Amino acid sequence: MIDIDVLAGLLGGHLVRQRWFAGGEDEAPSCKVVTLETLVEGPPALLRVLVEAAHGGDAALYQLVIGVRPAGGHEEFLSGRPEAVIAMDMETEMGPALVYDATADPELTVALVNAVVPGTDAERGRLVSTESTHTSMVFDERLIMKLFRRLGAGGRNPDAEITRALTMVGFANVATPVAEWRDEVNDYAVVSEFLVGGADGFSLALTSLRDLYDCRCDPEEAGGDFAPDARRLGAVTAKLHLALAEAFPAVRADASHWAEVMEERFVHASLAGIDPALVHAVFDRLRSVLRAGMAIRSHGDYHLGQVMRTDAGWFVLDFEGEPGSSLEDRLELSSPLRDVAGMIRSFHYVAQVALRERAEAIDERIVSLSAAWERRSKYAFLEGYLGVEGIGALLPPGELDQDVVFSAFELDKAIYEVGYEQAHRPDWVGIPLAAVARIVGSV
Amino acid sequence: MTKPKDPGSSDHRSDHPSDHPSDHPSHEAAEDGDYVHPRPGLHVPAPGGGLVQDPEWYRKAVFYEVLVRGFYDSDGDGTGDLRGLIDKLDYLQWLGIDCIWLLPFFQSPLRDGGYDISDFFTVLPEYGDLSDAVELISEAHRRGIRVIADMVMNHTSDAHPWFQESRRDKTNPKADWYVWHDDDHRWSEARIIFIDSEASNWSWDAQRGQYYWHRFFHHQPDLNYDNPAVADAMLEVVRFWLDIGLDGFRLDAVPYLFERDETNGENLPETHAYLRRVREEVDRLYPDKVLLAEANQWPSDVVDYFGDGDECHMCFHFPLMPRMFMAIRREQRYPITEILAQTPSIPDGCQWGIFLRNHDELTLEMVNDEERDYMYAEYANDPRMKVNVGIRRRLAPLIDNDRRVGELLHGMLFSLPGSPIMYYGDELGMGDNIYLGDRDGVRTPMQWTPDRNAGFSKADFARLYLPPLMDPVYGFQAVNVEADLRNPSSMLHWVKRMLEVRHQHPVMGIGSFELLTAENPSVLAFNRTLHNEQTDEHDVVLCVFNLSRFAQPVELQLAQYEGLIPIEMLGHVPFPAVGTLPYFVTLAPYGFLWFNLVERP
């Protein structure tokens, strides 16, 4: 269909423009096409390509689905999507052809799901989102396909693995997998039931905060009170952890090991204006916890954007872990409080984002409302979480130790965020920095 | 469509009614000397029309709940009456409602708002007599309006002659018409419904020397449906009123007809069997009638009262109403979509009755544990909502008199699955008087004019059954039919216009319902679809609501309608055709849009 070498020559420039490409934007990787298979002859043709992209000393395997159409036609789906085009005019068996990312093409997304999951009988497809590790497409408003982009070094995708295992132990608040595209080596895609009518937790929390900042009353008086939803989310989170502890190994935690990992992260961080001794003190206290509860497979990157409110309550999505971490780190067992801390950090973030929306209209009252909203949401979440029967068995037995472990994970997360913001959104770095200062100051 | 309408007359009908003062029909003139009814100037279409036979009329109808006592007083005694209601039928026809629901108008000592009936065959004298009821029904029918009435099956007043006879001794012919027992220990599993005023479901009757059973007030003894004579007698009551021409009943308190050991006495199989018997009799003898069950329970339990389509035609959907209010307060759709997701499908030919306000309400006692947790979580910490649960308020004060919210709520009421039931006065945005107490606060006189007694009655003020509202915001000086008729942008004209649009689209009553994906949680979007088998055409209506007080954008996934053109239904404005990309809509604060999706404008 198309010449592998020509394609490989173009993919470097294509990859650097993709959000899911892990390397930097400055330098195109050198690419080697590992496999190229034709899923649909076409036209339009649909190809699946696995490409090894070498970048500096690292090499990673990526998955692409590529569409090929005769050149010269005007394709409406590509308007405003220049990054989806690989070549405007490539010599192929079809003649001169347009070569592009097929996930942008509604016709080929349908062809893709019908090719890899026979019996789907999808009629309409649409691209919903491109995340840092995958691309999602929805079919007939009933199925969602998550196409993995960066294939793990060990092959197995943690998201596919965890979702499968959670469904097996009867945890109901994940999108039920319908089919998987995988072989002995790799997970390529998962097709699940689409949560019709769902909205992500971040936009729901923003709705609540906009209402609060406008009415300027106490959060418990505000119409858009988030606490009931936070409480239900806490309960779902606890049930998630119990299910994870059942589906995967759960071992007695070693707090000092967690402390080592956190110190390691901290060594590479640069935190302006924070006394390192205060940070070490938090980790030292973690080290001193003798009974730190259980270490379990956790969500790993738990925040409001990873949970979805639906007509059947909260659902949990995306079990891939922190995108910046290695697969090995992502599979490591950790405290359930790590996820709890992640969500509480998220409450802080969303409250700050809502503040920034009204940048010019911030006053003391709004700032104190923001803090009050965070407090209220946090306590409601924890109330829901701790109220689930059996969750105590996974946590440090004493309240004091719970606080120590929680604070350490909260600090670790905030330090991670500082690094993330420095790399991606430097003017946001103040949000996690303020959190770091608060946490270390409170010890 | 339940009412024949000359399509050509619609413009005429929507003309400002007071432009046609000379059109007053002559029968509206004074009946008793110098007394002239205070009437709004209404343009009344020529007589004729009448009812069109339609076995599923109730699935497309808009109901209007009327308190006879509070609607219009024709004889100046301070109390509304049936003749007064007849006088105001033109108004209801103009408004565009399809069916009047009358609260009980039977002979009663009125210790429970008329739900304590002491003679099923007699009209409460202060409301009129049987001939007035007959005339009301026929005058309503002449205008294409049906009439249903409250019927209390479970019990009578203790003043009813049946009970008076039954209590006399243990051997009289009606001795077994009520539920008597020597002690008061039996059926202790049955909960006490009016827990604030009753200590037990049994009360001692000194005359007979036994206890009698009552699920409600002690002055409302339960009829003994295990006695075939009682079952037959109540069927006779049903036949009597259907013979006169009533179009059906709202069956009050249906779950409690029978009692059985070791049960809570609710929803028993025997009760369902009796309802099937009533339905069979109605179907056999009376076409086009409706039975509407008041089973104050959860939708998953209430559906039992539809049977297999062989019990009641309609049941109230109770939890939807508080959740509509909660959704607007929370600025998110989930309170609504959750309860719809929990609502089971219902048999063919059945319909939910939905409402914003009526005198029945959801209370925490009636819900299941999970929902009670939900309600507590949502309401108990919210002082404002707490106040509004269980206390009867009218719509306008509940929403701080915000016209935008009132329109949003009506927009949902008129398009969500179910037949809307309106409460008299809410079309004006009438208020309440909470100082009159729980029940009476929302039963003040209908406000017709800014004149004396709100134009409701010519009686001396002190003689009125309740004082009309006189406060500066909701009082009759500010809120009344006459003023609203003169103001083309009034709530009243807006409601009338919405009812017109709804009538043009039976899909709103009988179409299927599908929730649409909207990433913005403040937006509720759904479609209603009706497939016309004769023409093989689909009537598709798309409804989009902004539950937030801020403007909101939303992208809708309408790919299944690619190529169709959304026509906004109030202004008939064509919107850009649906393409393959998400359909983008912006909504004003509390705004909503109804679109008809058509192939060409």
Short mmCIF file of C-alpha atoms in Angstrom, two decimals, chain A residues 76-77 79 106 124 126 128 141 194-200 203-204 207 210-212 214-215 220-226 228-229 231-232 309-313 358 376, chain B residues 326 329-335 337-339 341-342 374 377-378 381-384 514-522 548-550 552 557-561 580-582:
data_model
loop_
_atom_site.label_atom_id
_atom_site.label_comp_id
_atom_site.label_asym_id
_atom_site.label_seq_id
_atom_site.Cartn_x
_atom_site.Cartn_y
_atom_site.Cartn_z
CA GLU A 76 -13.97 18.22 6.22
CA PHE A 77 -12.84 16.17 9.20
CA SER A 79 -10.21 21.13 8.92
CA PRO A 106 -15.36 9.29 11.45
CA ARG A 124 -21.17 6.24 13.74
CA ARG A 126 -16.42 10.24 16.79
CA VAL A 128 -13.71 12.34 21.95
CA GLU A 141 -23.11 6.83 21.88
CA PHE A 194 -19.90 4.36 27.01
CA LEU A 195 -21.25 6.23 30.02
CA VAL A 196 -24.05 8.21 28.43
CA GLY A 197 -24.83 11.39 30.28
CA GLY A 198 -21.56 11.38 32.17
CA ALA A 199 -19.65 14.52 33.10
CA ASP A 200 -16.18 14.55 34.59
CA SER A 203 -16.40 20.25 35.47
CA LEU A 204 -18.92 19.28 38.14
CA THR A 207 -19.98 24.28 38.45
CA ARG A 210 -18.77 29.19 40.11
CA ASP A 211 -22.07 29.12 41.94
CA LEU A 212 -20.32 29.67 45.27
CA ASP A 214 -21.14 34.23 42.63
CA CYS A 215 -23.48 33.86 45.60
CA GLU A 220 -23.05 24.80 53.01
CA GLU A 221 -25.64 27.44 52.16
CA ALA A 222 -24.80 27.49 48.47
CA GLY A 223 -27.15 25.87 45.99
CA GLY A 224 -24.33 24.21 44.12
CA ASP A 225 -22.98 22.49 47.22
CA PHE A 226 -20.46 19.83 46.19
CA PRO A 228 -22.99 15.36 48.75
CA ASP A 229 -21.18 14.43 45.56
CA ARG A 231 -19.21 12.16 50.00
CA ARG A 232 -20.47 9.69 47.40
CA ARG A 309 -20.50 11.44 37.45
CA THR A 310 -23.21 9.41 35.76
CA ASP A 311 -26.85 8.60 36.34
CA ALA A 312 -25.64 5.57 38.28
CA GLY A 313 -23.20 7.47 40.50
CA ARG A 358 -12.39 35.48 37.81
CA ARG A 376 -15.90 21.08 53.16
CA MET B 326 -32.74 20.17 43.34
CA ARG B 329 -30.36 24.48 42.90
CA ARG B 330 -27.30 22.33 42.28
CA GLU B 331 -26.99 23.62 38.71
CA GLN B 332 -26.52 20.04 37.50
CA ARG B 333 -28.73 17.54 35.76
CA TYR B 334 -27.96 14.46 37.85
CA PRO B 335 -30.80 14.73 40.36
CA THR B 337 -31.36 11.96 35.20
CA GLU B 338 -30.72 9.63 38.14
CA ILE B 339 -34.38 9.34 38.98
CA ALA B 341 -32.71 6.09 35.13
CA GLN B 342 -34.39 4.47 38.15
CA TYR B 374 -29.81 10.64 49.17
CA ALA B 377 -27.50 14.06 52.08
CA GLU B 378 -28.91 16.58 49.67
CA ASN B 381 -27.65 19.97 55.21
CA ASP B 382 -29.36 22.54 53.09
CA PRO B 383 -31.50 24.77 55.29
CA ARG B 384 -33.38 26.21 52.34
CA GLU B 514 -33.77 9.39 25.02
CA LEU B 515 -31.20 11.19 27.13
CA LEU B 516 -28.41 12.80 25.11
CA THR B 517 -24.74 13.08 25.97
CA ALA B 518 -23.70 16.53 27.10
CA GLU B 519 -20.32 17.03 28.69
CA ASN B 520 -21.51 20.16 30.45
CA PRO B 521 -23.13 18.89 33.67
CA SER B 522 -25.37 21.97 33.90
CA SER B 548 -27.47 27.11 35.70
CA ARG B 549 -27.90 30.78 36.38
CA PHE B 550 -24.94 31.43 34.10
CA GLN B 552 -23.69 27.78 29.22
CA GLN B 557 -23.89 14.47 19.65
CA LEU B 558 -26.57 14.56 16.99
CA ALA B 559 -24.80 12.59 14.26
CA GLN B 560 -27.83 10.31 14.03
CA TYR B 561 -29.78 13.33 12.75
CA THR B 580 -21.23 15.30 11.33
CA LEU B 581 -19.51 17.41 13.96
CA PRO B 582 -20.97 17.94 17.44
#
